[in-house]
Coordinates of C-alpha atoms in Angstrom, one line a residue:
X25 CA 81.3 78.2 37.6
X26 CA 77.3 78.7 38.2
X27 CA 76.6 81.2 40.5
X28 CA 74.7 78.9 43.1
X29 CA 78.1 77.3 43.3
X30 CA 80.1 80.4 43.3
X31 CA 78.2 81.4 46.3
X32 CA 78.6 78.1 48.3
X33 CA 82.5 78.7 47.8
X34 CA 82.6 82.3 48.5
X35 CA 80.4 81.3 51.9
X36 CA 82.4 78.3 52.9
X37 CA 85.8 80.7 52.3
X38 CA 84.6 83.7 53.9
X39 CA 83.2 81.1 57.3
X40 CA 87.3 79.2 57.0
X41 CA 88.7 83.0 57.4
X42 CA 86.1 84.0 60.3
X43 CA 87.0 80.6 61.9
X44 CA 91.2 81.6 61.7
X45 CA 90.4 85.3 62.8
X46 CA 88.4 83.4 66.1
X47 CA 91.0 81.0 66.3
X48 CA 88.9 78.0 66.9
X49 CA 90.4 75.9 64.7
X50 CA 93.8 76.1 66.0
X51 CA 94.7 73.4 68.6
X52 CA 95.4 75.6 71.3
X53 CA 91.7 77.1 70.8
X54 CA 91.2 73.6 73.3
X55 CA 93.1 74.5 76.4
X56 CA 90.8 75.4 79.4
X57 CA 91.6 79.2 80.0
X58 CA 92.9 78.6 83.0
X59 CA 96.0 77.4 81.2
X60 CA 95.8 79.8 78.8
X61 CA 95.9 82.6 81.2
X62 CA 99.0 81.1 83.2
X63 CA 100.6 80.7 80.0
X64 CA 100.4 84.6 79.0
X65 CA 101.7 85.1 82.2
X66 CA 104.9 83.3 82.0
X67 CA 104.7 85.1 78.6
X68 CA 104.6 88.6 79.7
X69 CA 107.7 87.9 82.4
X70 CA 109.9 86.7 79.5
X71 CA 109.2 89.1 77.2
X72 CA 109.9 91.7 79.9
X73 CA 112.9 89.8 81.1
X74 CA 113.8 90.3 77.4
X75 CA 113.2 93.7 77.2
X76 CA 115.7 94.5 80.3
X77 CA 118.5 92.2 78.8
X78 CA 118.2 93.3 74.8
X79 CA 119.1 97.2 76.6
X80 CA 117.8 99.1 73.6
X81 CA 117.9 102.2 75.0
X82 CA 117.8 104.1 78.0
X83 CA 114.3 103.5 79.2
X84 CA 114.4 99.6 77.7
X85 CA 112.2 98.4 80.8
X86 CA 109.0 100.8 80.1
X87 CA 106.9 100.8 77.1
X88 CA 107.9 98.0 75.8
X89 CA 107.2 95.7 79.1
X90 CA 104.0 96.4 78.3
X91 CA 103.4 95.3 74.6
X92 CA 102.9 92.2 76.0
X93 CA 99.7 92.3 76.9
X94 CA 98.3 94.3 74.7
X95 CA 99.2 92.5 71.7
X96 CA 98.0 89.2 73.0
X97 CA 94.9 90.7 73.4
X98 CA 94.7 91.5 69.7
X99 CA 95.5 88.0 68.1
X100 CA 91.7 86.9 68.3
X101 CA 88.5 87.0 70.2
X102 CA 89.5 84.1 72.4
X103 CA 92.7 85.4 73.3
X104 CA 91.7 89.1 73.5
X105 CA 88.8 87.5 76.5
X106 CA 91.0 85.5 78.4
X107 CA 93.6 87.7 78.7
X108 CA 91.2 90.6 79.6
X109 CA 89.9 88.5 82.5
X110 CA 94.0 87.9 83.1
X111 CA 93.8 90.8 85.7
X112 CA 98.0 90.7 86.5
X113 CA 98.3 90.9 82.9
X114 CA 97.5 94.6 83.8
X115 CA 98.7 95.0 86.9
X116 CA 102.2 96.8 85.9
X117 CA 101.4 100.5 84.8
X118 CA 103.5 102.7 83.6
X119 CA 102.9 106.4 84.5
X120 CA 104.8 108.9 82.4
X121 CA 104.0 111.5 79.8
X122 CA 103.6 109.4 77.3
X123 CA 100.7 106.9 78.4
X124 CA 97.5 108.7 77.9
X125 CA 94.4 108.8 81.0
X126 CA 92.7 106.8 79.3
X127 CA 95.4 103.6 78.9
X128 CA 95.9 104.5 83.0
X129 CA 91.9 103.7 83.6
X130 CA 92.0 100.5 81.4
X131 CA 94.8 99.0 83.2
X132 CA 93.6 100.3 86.6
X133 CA 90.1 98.6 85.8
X134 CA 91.4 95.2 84.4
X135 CA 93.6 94.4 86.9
X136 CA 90.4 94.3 88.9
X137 CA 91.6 94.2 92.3
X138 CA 95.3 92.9 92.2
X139 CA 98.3 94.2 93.6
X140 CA 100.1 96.7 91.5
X141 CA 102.9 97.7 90.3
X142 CA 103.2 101.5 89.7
X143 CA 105.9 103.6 87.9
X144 CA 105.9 106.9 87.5
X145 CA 108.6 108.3 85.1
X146 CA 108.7 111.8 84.7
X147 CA 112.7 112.3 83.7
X148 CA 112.5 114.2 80.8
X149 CA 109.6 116.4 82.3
X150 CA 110.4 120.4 81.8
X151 CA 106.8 121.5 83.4
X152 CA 105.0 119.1 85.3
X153 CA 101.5 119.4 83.5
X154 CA 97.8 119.6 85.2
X155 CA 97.1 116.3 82.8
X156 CA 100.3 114.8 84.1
X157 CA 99.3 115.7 87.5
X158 CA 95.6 113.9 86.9
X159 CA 97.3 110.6 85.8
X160 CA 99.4 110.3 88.9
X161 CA 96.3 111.7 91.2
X162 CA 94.5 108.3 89.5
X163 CA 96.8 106.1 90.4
X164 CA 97.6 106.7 93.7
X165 CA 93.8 106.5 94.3
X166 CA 94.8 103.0 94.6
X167 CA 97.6 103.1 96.8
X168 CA 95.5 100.7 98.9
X169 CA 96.7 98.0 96.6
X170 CA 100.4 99.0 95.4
X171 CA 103.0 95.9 95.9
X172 CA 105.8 97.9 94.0
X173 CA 106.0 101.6 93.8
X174 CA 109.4 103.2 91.8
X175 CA 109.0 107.1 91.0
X176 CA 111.8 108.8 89.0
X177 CA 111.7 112.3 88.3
X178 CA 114.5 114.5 86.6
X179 CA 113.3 117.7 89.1
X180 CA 113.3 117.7 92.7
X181 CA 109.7 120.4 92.2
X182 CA 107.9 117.3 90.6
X183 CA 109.1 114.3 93.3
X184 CA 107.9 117.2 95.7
X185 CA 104.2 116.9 94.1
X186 CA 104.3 113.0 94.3
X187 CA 105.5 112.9 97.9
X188 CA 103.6 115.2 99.5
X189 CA 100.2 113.2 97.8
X190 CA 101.8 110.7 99.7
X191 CA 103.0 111.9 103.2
X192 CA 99.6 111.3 104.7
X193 CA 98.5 108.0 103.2
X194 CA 99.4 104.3 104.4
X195 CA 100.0 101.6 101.7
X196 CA 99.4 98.5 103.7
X197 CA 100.1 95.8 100.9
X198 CA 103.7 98.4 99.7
X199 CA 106.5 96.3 99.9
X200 CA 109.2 97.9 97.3
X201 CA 109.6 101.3 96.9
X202 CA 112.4 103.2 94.8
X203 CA 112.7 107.2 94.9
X204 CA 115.1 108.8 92.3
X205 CA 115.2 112.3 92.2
X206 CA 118.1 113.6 90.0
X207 CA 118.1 117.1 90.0
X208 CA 117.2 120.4 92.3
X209 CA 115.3 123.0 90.5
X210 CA 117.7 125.6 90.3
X211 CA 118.8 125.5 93.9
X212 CA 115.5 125.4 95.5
X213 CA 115.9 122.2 97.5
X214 CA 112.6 123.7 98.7
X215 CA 112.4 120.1 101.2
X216 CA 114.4 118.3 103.8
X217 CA 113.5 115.2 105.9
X218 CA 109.6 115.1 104.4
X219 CA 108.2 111.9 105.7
X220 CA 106.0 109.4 103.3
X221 CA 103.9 107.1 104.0
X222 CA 103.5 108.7 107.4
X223 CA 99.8 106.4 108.0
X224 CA 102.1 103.5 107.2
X225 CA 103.5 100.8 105.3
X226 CA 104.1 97.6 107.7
X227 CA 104.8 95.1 104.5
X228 CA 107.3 97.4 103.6
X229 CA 110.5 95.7 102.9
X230 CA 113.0 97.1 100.2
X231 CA 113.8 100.9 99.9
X232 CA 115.9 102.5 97.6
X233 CA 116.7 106.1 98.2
X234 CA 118.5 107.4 95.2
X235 CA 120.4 111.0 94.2
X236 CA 118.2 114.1 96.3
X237 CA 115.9 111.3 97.0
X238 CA 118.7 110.0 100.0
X239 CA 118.9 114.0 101.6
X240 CA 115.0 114.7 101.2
X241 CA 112.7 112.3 101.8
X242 CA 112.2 109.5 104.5
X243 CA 109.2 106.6 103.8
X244 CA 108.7 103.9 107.2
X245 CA 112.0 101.8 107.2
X246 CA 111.4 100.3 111.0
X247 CA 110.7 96.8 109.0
X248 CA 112.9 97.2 106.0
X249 CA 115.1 94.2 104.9
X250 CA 116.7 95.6 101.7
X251 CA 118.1 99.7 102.1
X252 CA 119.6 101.3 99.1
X253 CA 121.1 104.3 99.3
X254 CA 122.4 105.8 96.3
X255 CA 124.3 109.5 96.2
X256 CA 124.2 109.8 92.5
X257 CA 123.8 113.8 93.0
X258 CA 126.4 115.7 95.2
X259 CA 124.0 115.9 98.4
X260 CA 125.6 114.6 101.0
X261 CA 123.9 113.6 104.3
X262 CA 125.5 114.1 107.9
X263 CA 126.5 111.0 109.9
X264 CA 124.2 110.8 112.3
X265 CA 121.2 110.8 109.5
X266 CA 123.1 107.6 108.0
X267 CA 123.0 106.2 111.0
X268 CA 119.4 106.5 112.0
X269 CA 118.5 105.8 108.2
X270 CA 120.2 102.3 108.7
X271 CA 119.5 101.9 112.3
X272 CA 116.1 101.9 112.2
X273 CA 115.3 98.4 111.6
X274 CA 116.1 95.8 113.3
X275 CA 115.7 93.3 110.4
X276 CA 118.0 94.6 108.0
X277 CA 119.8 91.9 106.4
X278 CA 121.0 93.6 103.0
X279 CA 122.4 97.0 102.4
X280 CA 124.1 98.9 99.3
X281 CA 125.8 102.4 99.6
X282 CA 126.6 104.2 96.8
X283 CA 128.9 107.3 96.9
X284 CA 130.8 109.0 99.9
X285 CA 127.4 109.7 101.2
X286 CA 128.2 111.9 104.2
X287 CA 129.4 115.4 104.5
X288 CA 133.3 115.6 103.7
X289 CA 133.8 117.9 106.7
X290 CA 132.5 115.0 109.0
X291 CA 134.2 111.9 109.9
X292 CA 133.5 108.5 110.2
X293 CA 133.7 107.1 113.9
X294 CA 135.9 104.4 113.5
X295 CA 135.6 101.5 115.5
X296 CA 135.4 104.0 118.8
X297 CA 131.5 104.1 118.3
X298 CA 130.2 101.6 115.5
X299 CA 126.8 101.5 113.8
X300 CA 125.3 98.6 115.3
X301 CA 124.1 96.2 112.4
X302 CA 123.6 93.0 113.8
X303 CA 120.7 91.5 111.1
X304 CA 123.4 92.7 107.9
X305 CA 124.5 89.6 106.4
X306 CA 125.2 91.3 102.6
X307 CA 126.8 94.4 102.2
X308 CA 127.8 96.4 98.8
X309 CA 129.8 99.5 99.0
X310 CA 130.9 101.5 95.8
X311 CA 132.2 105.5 96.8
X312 CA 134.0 108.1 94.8
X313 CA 136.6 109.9 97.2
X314 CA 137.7 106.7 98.7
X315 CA 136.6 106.8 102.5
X316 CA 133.6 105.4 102.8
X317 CA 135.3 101.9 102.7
X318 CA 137.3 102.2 105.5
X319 CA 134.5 104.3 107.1
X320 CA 131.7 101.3 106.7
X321 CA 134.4 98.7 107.1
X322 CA 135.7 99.9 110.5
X323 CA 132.6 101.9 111.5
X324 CA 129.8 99.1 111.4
X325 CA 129.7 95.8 113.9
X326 CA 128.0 93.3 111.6
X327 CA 128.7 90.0 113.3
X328 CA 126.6 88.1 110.7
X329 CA 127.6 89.6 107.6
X330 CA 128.5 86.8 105.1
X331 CA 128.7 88.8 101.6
X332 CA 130.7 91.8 100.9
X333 CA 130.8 93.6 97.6
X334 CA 133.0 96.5 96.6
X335 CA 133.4 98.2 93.8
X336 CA 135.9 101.0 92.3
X337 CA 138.0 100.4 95.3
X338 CA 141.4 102.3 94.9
X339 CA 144.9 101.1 96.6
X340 CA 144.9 104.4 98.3
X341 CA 141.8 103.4 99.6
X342 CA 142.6 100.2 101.1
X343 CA 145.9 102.2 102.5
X344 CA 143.5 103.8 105.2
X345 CA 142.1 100.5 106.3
X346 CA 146.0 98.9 106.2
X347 CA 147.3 102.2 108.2
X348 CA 144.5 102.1 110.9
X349 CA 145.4 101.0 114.3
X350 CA 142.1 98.8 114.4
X351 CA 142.2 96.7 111.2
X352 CA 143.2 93.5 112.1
X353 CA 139.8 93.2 114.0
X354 CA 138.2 93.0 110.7
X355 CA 138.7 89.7 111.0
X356 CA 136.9 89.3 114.5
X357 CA 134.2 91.8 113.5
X358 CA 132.8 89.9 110.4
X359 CA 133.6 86.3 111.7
X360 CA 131.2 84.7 109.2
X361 CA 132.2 86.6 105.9
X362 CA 132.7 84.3 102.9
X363 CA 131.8 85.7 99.7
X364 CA 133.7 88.5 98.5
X365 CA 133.3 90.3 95.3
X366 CA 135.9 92.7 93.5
X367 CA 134.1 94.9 90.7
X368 CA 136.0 96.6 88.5
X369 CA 139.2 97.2 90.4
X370 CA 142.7 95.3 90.8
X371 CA 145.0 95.7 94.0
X372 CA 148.9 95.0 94.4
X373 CA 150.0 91.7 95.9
X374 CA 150.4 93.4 99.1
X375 CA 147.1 94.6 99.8
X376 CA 145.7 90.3 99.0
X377 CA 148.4 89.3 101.8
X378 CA 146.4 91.8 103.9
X379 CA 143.1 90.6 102.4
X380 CA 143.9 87.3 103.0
X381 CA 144.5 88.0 106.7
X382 CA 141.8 90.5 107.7
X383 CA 139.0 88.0 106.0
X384 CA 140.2 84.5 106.1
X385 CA 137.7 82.2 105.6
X386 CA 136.4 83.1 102.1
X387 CA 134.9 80.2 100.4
X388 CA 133.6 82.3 97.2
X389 CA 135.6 84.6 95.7
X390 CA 134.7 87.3 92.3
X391 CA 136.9 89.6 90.0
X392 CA 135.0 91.4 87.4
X393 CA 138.0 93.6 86.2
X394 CA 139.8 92.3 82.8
X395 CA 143.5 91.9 82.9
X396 CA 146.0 90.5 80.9
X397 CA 146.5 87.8 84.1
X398 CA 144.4 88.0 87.4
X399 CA 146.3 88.7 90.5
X400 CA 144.3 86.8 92.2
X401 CA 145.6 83.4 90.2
X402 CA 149.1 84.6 90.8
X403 CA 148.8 84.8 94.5
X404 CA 146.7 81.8 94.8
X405 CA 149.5 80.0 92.5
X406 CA 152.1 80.9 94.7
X407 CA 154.0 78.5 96.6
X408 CA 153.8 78.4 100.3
X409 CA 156.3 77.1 102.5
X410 CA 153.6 76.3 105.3
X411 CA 150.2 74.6 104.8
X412 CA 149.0 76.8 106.9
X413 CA 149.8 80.0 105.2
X414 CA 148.2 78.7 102.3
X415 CA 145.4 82.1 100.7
X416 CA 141.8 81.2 101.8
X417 CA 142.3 77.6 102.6
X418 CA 138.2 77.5 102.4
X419 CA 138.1 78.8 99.0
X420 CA 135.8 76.6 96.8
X421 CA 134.5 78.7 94.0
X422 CA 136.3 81.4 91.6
X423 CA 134.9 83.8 89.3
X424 CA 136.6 86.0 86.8
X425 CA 137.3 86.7 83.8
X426 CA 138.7 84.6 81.4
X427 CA 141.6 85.0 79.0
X428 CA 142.8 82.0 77.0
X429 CA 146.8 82.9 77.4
X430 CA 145.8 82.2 81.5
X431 CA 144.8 78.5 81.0
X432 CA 148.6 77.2 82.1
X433 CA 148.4 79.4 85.0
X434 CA 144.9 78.4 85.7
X435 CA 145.9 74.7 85.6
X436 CA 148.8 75.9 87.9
X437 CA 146.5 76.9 90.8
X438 CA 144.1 73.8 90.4
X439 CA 146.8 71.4 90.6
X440 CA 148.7 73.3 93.8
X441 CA 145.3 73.5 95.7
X442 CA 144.4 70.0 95.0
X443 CA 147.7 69.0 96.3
X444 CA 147.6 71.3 99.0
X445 CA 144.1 69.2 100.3
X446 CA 141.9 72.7 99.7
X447 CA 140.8 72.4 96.1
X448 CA 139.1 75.0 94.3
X449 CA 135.9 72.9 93.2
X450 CA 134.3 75.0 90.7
X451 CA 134.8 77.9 88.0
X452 CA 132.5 80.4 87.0
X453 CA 134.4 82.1 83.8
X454 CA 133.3 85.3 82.3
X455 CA 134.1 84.1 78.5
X456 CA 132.6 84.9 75.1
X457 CA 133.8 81.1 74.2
X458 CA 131.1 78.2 74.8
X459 CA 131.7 75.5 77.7
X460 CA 132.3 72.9 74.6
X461 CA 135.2 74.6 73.1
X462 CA 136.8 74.7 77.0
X463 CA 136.5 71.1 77.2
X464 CA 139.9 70.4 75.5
X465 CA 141.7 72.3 78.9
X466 CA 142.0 69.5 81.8
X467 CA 140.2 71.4 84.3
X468 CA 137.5 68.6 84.4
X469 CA 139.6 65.8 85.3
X470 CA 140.2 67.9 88.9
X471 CA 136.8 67.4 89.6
X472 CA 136.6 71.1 89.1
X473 CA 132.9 72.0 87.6
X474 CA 133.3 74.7 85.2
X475 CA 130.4 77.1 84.0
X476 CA 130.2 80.4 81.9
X477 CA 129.5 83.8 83.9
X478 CA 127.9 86.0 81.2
X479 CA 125.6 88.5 83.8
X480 CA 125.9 90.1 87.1
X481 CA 124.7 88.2 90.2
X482 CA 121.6 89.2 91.4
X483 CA 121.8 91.1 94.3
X484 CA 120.9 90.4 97.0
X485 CA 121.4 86.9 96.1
X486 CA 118.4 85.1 98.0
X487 CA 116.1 87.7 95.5
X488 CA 115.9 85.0 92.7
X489 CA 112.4 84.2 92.4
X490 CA 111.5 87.2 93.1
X491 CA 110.1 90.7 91.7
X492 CA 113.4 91.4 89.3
X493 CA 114.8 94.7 90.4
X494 CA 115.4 96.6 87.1
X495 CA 116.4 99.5 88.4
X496 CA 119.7 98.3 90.4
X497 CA 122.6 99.4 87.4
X498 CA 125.1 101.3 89.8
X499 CA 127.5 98.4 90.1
X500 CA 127.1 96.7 86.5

């Protein structure tokens, strides 16, 4: 080939592979960058959604949230400009070791002015370093703009740093904050009672306060709607802190307690002076030496509570509830309770008589726990000589786990509510089978919908929609 020619071809080759390396050739090269941008976005929340399902490791929901962005910004010129001038493409930060200043200052600068959402991870942490310490000292320089705050650090020494940067700031766009501290530094427990946030946070509206976190520190909870409080370490709280800690606002509509919380020498009240809770309409409650069920159960007066989930309930446990002189007001204290939720535990067909008396009107009704046959199907399946002893005669919804030798007793309880006029209208099954290869059982022709449960519920459920809340594994 001449060379005039040679040249023409090398030209035109060399201009097709600078036209694919800017993309402009490609059809989505078109869409106004408008739609490009929202489209990253819904990108960047799958691929994080992802990243929390696939659970690749202990620490699945940091780096690799962040990939997102930062790959899409490499793919070509055009993409690498609109989702630079995507500022909530860079608005989640991760603060740990790990990320270097200068990837803290990028995103800081390209989310431009957007809310943020900050983590600060410093588990693994031996010596909390002077370049650590400048990271976290540049982002909290814009606390003014912080919608989600979660700090988790493996020494109570280096949570001590963090919160007392922040005990004489105010975040006024803060509405999510989650403190874990796992461990005191050799006995130290150098702080008690230090207050956050002490300028204030008024859009603050979800707190969790988990292991030393729950004994040490206390951030504005006067307008919190969601309270976690998590003893992961063995730190127990006295009574009257619990109470002020869930006390203080008047809003509070959901609340999880994890572990036996207060101190074992105390007692819980009973229902002689109960925690006043009237906002609490979803309660979870999961302890370790058994008496913080009956504590919360007959301690609190929560008029409008309508969910209750517990979890690693033992009979022994109920046994206090059953032997105290007060528990048939259960039934008068939470009047409008009708979605119960049983994780991880079975009880005898003794304590669901009891269960069935104390909380009547349950319309929705969840077993995680695998056995060979649910007590639950037995007892609704039993006959009953009255229609109006019949278990939950509001029940509309059942969720548990399924096991294929079950499906005659299954069909049991469909047919015996259907007949009874209170039929069990849908079935959520926890089964590794598709809906398709269920189709050959007659539950269908009940008008019974039937659909798979393959995840926990988000909790609290009227979250969907919302930020997702990564960090809530105690009752998986």
């Amino acid at each position: 080939m001449a060379a005039p020619e040679q040249q023409a071809q090398d030209a035109e080759t060399s201009q097709l592979w600078l036209l694919r390396f800017s993309n402009s050739l490609a059809p989505i090269s078109a869409l106004p960058p408008e739609i490009l941008s929202l489209i990253f976005e819904f990108g960047q929340a799958i691929e994080q959604d992802d990243a929390q399902d696939s659970d690749q490791s202990e620490d699945s929901s940091l780096p690799t949230a962040n990939l997102f962005e930062v790959l899409i910004s490499h793919v070509s010129s055009h993409f690498r400009n609109v989702a630079i001038s995507t500022h909530m493409l860079w608005a989640s930060i991760d603060i740990s070791p790990a990320r270097s200043t200068e990837e803290i200052a990028t995103y800081l600068s390209r989310s431009n002015g957007c809310q943020l959402f900050i983590r600060i991870d410093l588990d693994g942490e031996l010596i909390l370093s002077a370049r650590t310490m400048a990271k976290i000292d540049m982002a909290l320089h814009h606390l003014y703009r912080y919608h989600r705050l979660t700090i988790i650090s493996g020494r109570e020494s280096h949570g001590n740093y963090i919160m007392h940067r922040l005990s004489g700031l105010d975040a006024p766009t803060l509405e999510h904050l989650s403190i874990d501290i796992c461990k005191d530094d050799a006995g130290l427990l150098a702080s008690r009672d230090v207050g956050i946030l002490r300028e204030g946070a008024p859009r603050l509206s979800f707190v969790r306060l988990r292991g030393l976190a729950m004994s040490l520190f206390r951030p504005p909870l006067e307008n919190v709607t969601t309270l976690h409080i998590d003893q992961t370490e063995p730190l127990p709280i006295l009574f009257e802190t619990f109470r002020r800690m869930v006390t203080a606002s008047p809003h509070l509509a959901n609340l999880s307690v994890y572990g036996d919380i207060i101190n074992m020498q105390q007692t819980w009240p009973g229902s002689s002076n109960p925690v006043e809770l009237r906002s609490l309409r979803q309660l979870r409650i999961c302890g370790v030496g058994g008496m913080i069920y009956p504590g919360l159960l007959l301690g609190i007066n929560a008029p409008g509570l309508r969910s209750l989930v517990l979890k690693d309930v033992q009979e022994s446990d109920l046994q206090h509830i059953w032997m105290s002189p007060g528990y048939q007001e259960l039934r008068f204290k939470f009047p409008l309770l009708r979605h119960l939720t049983f994780c991880d535990f079975e009880v005898s067909s003794e304590a669901y008589k009891n269960i069935f008396q104390v909380f009547p009107l349950i319309t929705s009704f969840t077993t995680t726990h695998f056995t060979n046959i649910p007590r639950i199907l037995l007892e609704l399946a039993e006959p009953t000589s009255e229609m109006n002893n019949i278990p939950w005669p509001e029940l509309h919804t059942l969720t548990f786990l399924l096991n294929l030798s079950d499906v005659d007793l299954i069909e049991d309880v469909i047919r015996g509510r259907q007949a009874s006029g209170h039929p069990i209208t849908r079935l959520r099954l926890g089964t590794a089978h598709s809906l398709s290869a269920l189709q050959q059982y007659g539950w269908q022709r009940h008008n019974v919908v039937v659909e798979k449960f393959d995840r926990f519920d988000q909790w609290p459920s009227a979250s969907y929609g919302i930020d997702s809340d990564w960090d809530d594994d105690l009752f998986n």
